[in-house]
mmCIF file of C-alpha atoms in Angstrom:
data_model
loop_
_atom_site.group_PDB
_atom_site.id
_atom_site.type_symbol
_atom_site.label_atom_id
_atom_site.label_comp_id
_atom_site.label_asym_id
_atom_site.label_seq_id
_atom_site.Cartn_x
_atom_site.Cartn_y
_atom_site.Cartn_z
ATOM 1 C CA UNK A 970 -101.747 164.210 101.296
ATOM 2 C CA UNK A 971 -98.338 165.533 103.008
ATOM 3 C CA UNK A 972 -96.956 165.958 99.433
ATOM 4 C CA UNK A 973 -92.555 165.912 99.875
ATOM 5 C CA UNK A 974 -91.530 165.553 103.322
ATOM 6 C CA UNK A 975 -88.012 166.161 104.287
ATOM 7 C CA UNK A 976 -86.355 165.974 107.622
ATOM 8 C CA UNK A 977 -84.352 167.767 109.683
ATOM 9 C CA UNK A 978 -85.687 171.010 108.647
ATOM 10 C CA UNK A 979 -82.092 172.560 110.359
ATOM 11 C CA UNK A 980 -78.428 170.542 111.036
ATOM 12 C CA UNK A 981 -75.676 171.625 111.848
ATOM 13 C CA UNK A 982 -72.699 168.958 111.406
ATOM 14 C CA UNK A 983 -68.898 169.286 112.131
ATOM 15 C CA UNK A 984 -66.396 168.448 109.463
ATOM 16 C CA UNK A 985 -65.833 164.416 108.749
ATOM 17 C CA UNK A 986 -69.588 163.433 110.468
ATOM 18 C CA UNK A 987 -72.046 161.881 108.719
ATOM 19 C CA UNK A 988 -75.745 161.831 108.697
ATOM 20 C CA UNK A 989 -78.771 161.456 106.649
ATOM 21 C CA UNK A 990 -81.175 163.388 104.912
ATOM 22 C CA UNK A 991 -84.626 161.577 105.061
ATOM 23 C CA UNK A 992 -87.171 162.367 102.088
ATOM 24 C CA UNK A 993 -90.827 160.676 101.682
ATOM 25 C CA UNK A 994 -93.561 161.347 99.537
ATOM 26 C CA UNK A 995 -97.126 159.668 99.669
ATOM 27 C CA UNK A 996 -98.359 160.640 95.907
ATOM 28 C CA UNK A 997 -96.549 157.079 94.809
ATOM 29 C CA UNK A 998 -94.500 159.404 92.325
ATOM 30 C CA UNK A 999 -91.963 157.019 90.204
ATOM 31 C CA UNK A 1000 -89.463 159.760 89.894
ATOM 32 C CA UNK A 1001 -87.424 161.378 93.034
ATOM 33 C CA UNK A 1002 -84.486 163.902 92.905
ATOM 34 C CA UNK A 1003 -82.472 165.566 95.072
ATOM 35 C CA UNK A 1004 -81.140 168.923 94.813
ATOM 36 C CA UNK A 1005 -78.727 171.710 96.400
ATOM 37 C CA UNK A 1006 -79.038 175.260 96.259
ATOM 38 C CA UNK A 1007 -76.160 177.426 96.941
ATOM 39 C CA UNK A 1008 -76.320 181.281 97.033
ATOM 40 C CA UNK A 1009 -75.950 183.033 93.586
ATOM 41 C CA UNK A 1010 -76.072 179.984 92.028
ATOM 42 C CA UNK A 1011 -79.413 177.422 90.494
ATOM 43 C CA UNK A 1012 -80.694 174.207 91.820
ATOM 44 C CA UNK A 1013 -77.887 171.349 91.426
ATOM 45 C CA UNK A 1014 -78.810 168.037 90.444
ATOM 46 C CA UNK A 1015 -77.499 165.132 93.324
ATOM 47 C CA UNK A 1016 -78.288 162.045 92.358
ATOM 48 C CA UNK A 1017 -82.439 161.136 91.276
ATOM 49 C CA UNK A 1018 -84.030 157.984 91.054
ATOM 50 C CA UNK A 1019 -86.131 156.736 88.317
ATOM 51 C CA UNK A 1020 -87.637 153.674 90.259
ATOM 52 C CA UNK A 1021 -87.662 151.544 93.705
ATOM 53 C CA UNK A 1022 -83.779 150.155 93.272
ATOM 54 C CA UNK A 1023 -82.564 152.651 90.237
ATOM 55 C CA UNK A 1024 -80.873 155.714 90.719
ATOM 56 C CA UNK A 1025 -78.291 157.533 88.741
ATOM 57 C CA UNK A 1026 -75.678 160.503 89.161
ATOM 58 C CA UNK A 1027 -76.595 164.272 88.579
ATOM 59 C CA UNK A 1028 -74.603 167.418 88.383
ATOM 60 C CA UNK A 1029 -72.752 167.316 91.678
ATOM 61 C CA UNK A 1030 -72.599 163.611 93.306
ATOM 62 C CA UNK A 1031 -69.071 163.738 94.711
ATOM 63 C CA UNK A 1032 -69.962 163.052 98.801
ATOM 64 C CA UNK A 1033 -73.474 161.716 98.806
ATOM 65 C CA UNK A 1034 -75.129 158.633 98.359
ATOM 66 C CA UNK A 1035 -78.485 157.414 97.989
ATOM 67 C CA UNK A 1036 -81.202 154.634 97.419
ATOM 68 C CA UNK A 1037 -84.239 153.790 96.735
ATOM 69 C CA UNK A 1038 -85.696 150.969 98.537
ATOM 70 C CA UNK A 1039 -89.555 151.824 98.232
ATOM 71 C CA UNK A 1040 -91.146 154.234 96.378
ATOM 72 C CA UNK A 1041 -91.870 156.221 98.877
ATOM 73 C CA UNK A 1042 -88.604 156.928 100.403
ATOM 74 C CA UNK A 1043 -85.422 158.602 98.830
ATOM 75 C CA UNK A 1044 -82.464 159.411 101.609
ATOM 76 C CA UNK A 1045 -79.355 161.143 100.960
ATOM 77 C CA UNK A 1046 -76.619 160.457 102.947
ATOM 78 C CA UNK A 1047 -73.293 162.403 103.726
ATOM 79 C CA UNK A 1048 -70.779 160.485 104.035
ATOM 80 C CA UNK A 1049 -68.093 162.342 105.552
ATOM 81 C CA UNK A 1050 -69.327 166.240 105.982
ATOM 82 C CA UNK A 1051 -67.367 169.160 104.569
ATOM 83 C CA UNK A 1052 -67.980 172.670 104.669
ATOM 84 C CA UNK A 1053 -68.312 172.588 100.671
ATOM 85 C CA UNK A 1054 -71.545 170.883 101.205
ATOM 86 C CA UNK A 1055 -73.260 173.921 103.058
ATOM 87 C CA UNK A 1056 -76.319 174.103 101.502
ATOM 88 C CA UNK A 1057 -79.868 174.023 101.542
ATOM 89 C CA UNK A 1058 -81.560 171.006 100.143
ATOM 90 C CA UNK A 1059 -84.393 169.973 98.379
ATOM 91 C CA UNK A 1060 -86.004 166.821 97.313
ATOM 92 C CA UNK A 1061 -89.011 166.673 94.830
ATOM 93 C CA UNK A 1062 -90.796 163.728 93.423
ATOM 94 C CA UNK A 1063 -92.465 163.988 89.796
ATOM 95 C CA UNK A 1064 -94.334 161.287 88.100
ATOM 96 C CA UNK A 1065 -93.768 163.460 84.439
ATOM 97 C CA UNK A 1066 -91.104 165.441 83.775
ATOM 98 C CA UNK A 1067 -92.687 169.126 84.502
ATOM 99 C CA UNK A 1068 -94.108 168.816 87.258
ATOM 100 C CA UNK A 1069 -92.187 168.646 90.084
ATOM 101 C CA UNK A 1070 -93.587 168.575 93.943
ATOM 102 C CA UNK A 1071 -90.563 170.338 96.125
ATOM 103 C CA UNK A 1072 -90.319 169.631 100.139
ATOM 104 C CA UNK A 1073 -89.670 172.550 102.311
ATOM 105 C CA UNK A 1074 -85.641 171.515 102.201
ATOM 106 C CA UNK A 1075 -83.328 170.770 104.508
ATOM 107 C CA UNK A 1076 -80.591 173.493 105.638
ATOM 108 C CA UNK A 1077 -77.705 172.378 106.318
ATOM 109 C CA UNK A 1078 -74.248 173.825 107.564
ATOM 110 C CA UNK A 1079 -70.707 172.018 107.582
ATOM 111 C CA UNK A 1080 -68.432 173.518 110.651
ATOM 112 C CA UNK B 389 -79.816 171.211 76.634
ATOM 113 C CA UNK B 390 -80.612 174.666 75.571
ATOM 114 C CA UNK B 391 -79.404 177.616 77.504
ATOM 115 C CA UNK B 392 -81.847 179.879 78.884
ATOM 116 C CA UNK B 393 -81.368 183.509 79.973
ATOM 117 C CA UNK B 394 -83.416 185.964 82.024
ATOM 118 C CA UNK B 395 -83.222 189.150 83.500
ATOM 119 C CA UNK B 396 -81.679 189.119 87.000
ATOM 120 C CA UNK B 397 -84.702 191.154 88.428
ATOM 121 C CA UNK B 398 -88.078 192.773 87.971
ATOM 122 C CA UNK B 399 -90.277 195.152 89.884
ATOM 123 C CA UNK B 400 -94.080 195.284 89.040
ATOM 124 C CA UNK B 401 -96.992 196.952 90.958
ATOM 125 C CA UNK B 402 -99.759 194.917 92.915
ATOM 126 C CA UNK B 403 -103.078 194.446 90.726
ATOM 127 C CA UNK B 404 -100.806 195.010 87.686
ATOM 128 C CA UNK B 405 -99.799 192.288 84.731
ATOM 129 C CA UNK B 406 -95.970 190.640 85.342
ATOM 130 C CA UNK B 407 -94.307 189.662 81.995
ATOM 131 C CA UNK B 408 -91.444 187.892 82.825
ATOM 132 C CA UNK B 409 -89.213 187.493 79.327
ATOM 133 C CA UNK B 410 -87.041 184.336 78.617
ATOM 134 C CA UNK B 411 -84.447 183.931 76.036
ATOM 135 C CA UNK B 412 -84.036 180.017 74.596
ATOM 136 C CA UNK B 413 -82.883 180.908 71.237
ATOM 137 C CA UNK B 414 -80.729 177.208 71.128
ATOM 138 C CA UNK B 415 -84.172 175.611 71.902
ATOM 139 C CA UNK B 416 -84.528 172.086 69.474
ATOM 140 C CA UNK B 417 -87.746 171.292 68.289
ATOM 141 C CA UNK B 418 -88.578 168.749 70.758
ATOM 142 C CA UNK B 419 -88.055 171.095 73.700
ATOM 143 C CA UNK B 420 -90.371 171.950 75.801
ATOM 144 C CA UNK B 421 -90.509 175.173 78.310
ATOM 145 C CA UNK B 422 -91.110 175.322 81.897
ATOM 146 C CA UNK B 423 -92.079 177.589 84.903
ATOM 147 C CA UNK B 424 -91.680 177.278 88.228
ATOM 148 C CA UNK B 425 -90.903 180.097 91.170
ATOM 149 C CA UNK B 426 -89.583 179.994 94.560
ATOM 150 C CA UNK B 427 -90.831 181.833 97.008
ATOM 151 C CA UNK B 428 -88.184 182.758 99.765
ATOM 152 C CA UNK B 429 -87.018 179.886 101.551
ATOM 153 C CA UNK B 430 -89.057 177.065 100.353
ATOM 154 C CA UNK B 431 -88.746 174.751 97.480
ATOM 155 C CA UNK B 432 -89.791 175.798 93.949
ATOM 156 C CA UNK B 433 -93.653 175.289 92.685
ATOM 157 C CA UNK B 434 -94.365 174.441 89.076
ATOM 158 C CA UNK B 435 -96.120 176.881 87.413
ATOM 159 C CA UNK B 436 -96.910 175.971 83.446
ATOM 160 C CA UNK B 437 -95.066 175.018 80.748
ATOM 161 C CA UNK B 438 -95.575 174.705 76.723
ATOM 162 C CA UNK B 439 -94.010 173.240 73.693
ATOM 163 C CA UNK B 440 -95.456 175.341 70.634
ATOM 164 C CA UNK B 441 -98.979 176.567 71.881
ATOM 165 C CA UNK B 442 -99.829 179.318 74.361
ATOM 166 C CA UNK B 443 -100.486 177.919 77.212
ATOM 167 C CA UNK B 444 -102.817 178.759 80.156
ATOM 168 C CA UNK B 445 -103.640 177.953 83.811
ATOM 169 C CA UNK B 446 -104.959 179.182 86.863
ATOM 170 C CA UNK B 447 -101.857 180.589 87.952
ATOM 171 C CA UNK B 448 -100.550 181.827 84.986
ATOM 172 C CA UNK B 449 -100.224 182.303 81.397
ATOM 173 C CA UNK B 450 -96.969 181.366 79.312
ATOM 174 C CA UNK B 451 -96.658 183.102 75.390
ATOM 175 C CA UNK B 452 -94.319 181.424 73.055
ATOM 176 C CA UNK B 453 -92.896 182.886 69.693
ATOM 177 C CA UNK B 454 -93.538 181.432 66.683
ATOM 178 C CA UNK B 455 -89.639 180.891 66.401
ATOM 179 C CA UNK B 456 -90.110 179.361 69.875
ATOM 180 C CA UNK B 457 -86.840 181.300 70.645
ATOM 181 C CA UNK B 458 -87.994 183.081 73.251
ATOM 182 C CA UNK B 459 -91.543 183.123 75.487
ATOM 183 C CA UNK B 460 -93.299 185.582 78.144
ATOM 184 C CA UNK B 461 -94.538 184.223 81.525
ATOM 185 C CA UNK B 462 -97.499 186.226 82.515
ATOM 186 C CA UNK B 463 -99.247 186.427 86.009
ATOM 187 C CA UNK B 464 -102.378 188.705 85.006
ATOM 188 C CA UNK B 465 -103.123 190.350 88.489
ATOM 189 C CA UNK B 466 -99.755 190.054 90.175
ATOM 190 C CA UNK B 467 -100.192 190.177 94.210
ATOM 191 C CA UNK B 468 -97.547 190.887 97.169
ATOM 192 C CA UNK B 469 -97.700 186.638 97.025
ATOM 193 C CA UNK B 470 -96.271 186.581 93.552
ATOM 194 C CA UNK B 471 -93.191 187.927 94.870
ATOM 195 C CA UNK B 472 -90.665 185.322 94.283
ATOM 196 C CA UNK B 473 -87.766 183.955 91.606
ATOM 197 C CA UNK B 474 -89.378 182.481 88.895
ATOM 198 C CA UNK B 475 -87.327 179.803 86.682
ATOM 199 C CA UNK B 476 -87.226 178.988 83.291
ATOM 200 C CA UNK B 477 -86.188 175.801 82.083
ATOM 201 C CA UNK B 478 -85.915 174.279 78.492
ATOM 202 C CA UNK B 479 -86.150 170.460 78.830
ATOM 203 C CA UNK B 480 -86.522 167.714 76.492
ATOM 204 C CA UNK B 481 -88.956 164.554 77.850
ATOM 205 C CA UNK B 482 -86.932 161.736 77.017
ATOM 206 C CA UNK B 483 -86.322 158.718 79.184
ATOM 207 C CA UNK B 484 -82.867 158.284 81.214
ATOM 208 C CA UNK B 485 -80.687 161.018 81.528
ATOM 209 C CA UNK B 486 -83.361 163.605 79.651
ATOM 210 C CA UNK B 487 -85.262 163.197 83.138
ATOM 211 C CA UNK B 488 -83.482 166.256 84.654
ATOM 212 C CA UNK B 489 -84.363 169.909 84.567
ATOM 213 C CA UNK B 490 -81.335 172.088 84.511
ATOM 214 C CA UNK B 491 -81.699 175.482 86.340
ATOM 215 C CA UNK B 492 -80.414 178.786 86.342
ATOM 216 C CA UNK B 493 -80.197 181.330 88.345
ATOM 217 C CA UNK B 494 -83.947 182.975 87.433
ATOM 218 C CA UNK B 495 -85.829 186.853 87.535
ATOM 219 C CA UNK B 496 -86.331 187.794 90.912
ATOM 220 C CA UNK B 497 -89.573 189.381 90.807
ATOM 221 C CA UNK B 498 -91.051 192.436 93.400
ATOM 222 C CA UNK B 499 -94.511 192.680 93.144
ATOM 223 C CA UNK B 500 -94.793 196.277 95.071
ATOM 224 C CA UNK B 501 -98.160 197.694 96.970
#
């Protein structure tokens, strides 16, 4: 079992580009979320998915977009980078509500 | 969702217990209380969590009041490992919406030699 996998581990974008944030997990986990920390401040809720083909909006969804096309797979994408969205982020993937398997995170930083 | 609120950091010597305190006192009776840490740089790791009863695992043991206002996270035989911010969270489990933790900013705990 890999658990949460999330790739890149690093990026480094310039302002306006847009990429994608891949997340998998292989314990077929109905639930997926993705989150951003920022320095001094908690975990931020992105956008999470409750199903294959349902997600819904967190905390802070203003520049990313997701879906859910298998159960395994939950992307976030950046649609046109700003340096607001330096961050590191994490996906996790729960199947209750407390329990919730993190991946490593992505770090990423906006030029 | 109720607010938590912990201290901003603790220091604790190795082979001691770590009681890390939370304050929920806006907790609703369906609430339930969760731990997780984060260990520098990598994503957080659920730890325990309880609704009325003490609860305990392998990794831990979480204390509740009777009040349930507040509760005490304990790691019996805290090692240079443990060091790490540890979370807590007060969370409902309904369906929908309910399915998000909200997060602050946590204790950051030094487990010394």
């Amino acid at each position: 079992n890999a658990g949460v996998t999330q790739t890149p581990k690093f990026q480094v974008l310039k302002t306006g580009q847009s990429m994608t944030l891949q997340c998998a997990q292989d314990m077929n986990h109905e639930y997926m979320s993705w989150y951003r920390q920022d320095p001094g401040m908690g975990l931020r809720l992105i956008h999470y998915s409750v199903g294959a083909g349902i997600t819904d909006q967190g905390e802070v969804p203003n520049g990313y977009n997701v879906s859910r096309s298998t159960t395994e797979d939950f992307p976030l994408r950046l649609l046109s980078a700003a340096p607001s969205q330096t961050s590191v982020y994490f996906c996790a993937s729960y199947s209750s509500l407390y329990e919730q398997y993190f991946g490593p995170g992505t770090r990423l930083t906006v030029t | 969702d109720a607010k938590t609120t912990q201290p901003t950091s603790m220091d604790c010597a190795e082979g001691r217990a770590a009681n890390l305190p939370c304050n929920h006192s806006t907790i609703s009776g369906n609430e339930y209380v969760y731990w997780y840490r984060q260990i520098h740089s990598q994503g957080p790791q659920y730890i325990i969590h309880g609704l009325k009863n003490n609860e305990t695992n392998e990794m831990a043991s979480l204390i509740i009041t009777e009040d349930r206002k507040s509760s005490t996270l304990i790691l019996p035989h805290a090692t240079l490992r443990d060091t790490a911010v540890y979370y807590c969270i007060v969370r409902g489990l309904g369906a929908g919406n309910n399915r998000k933790l909200i997060w602050g900013l946590g204790t950051s705990l030094a487990v010394n030699p």
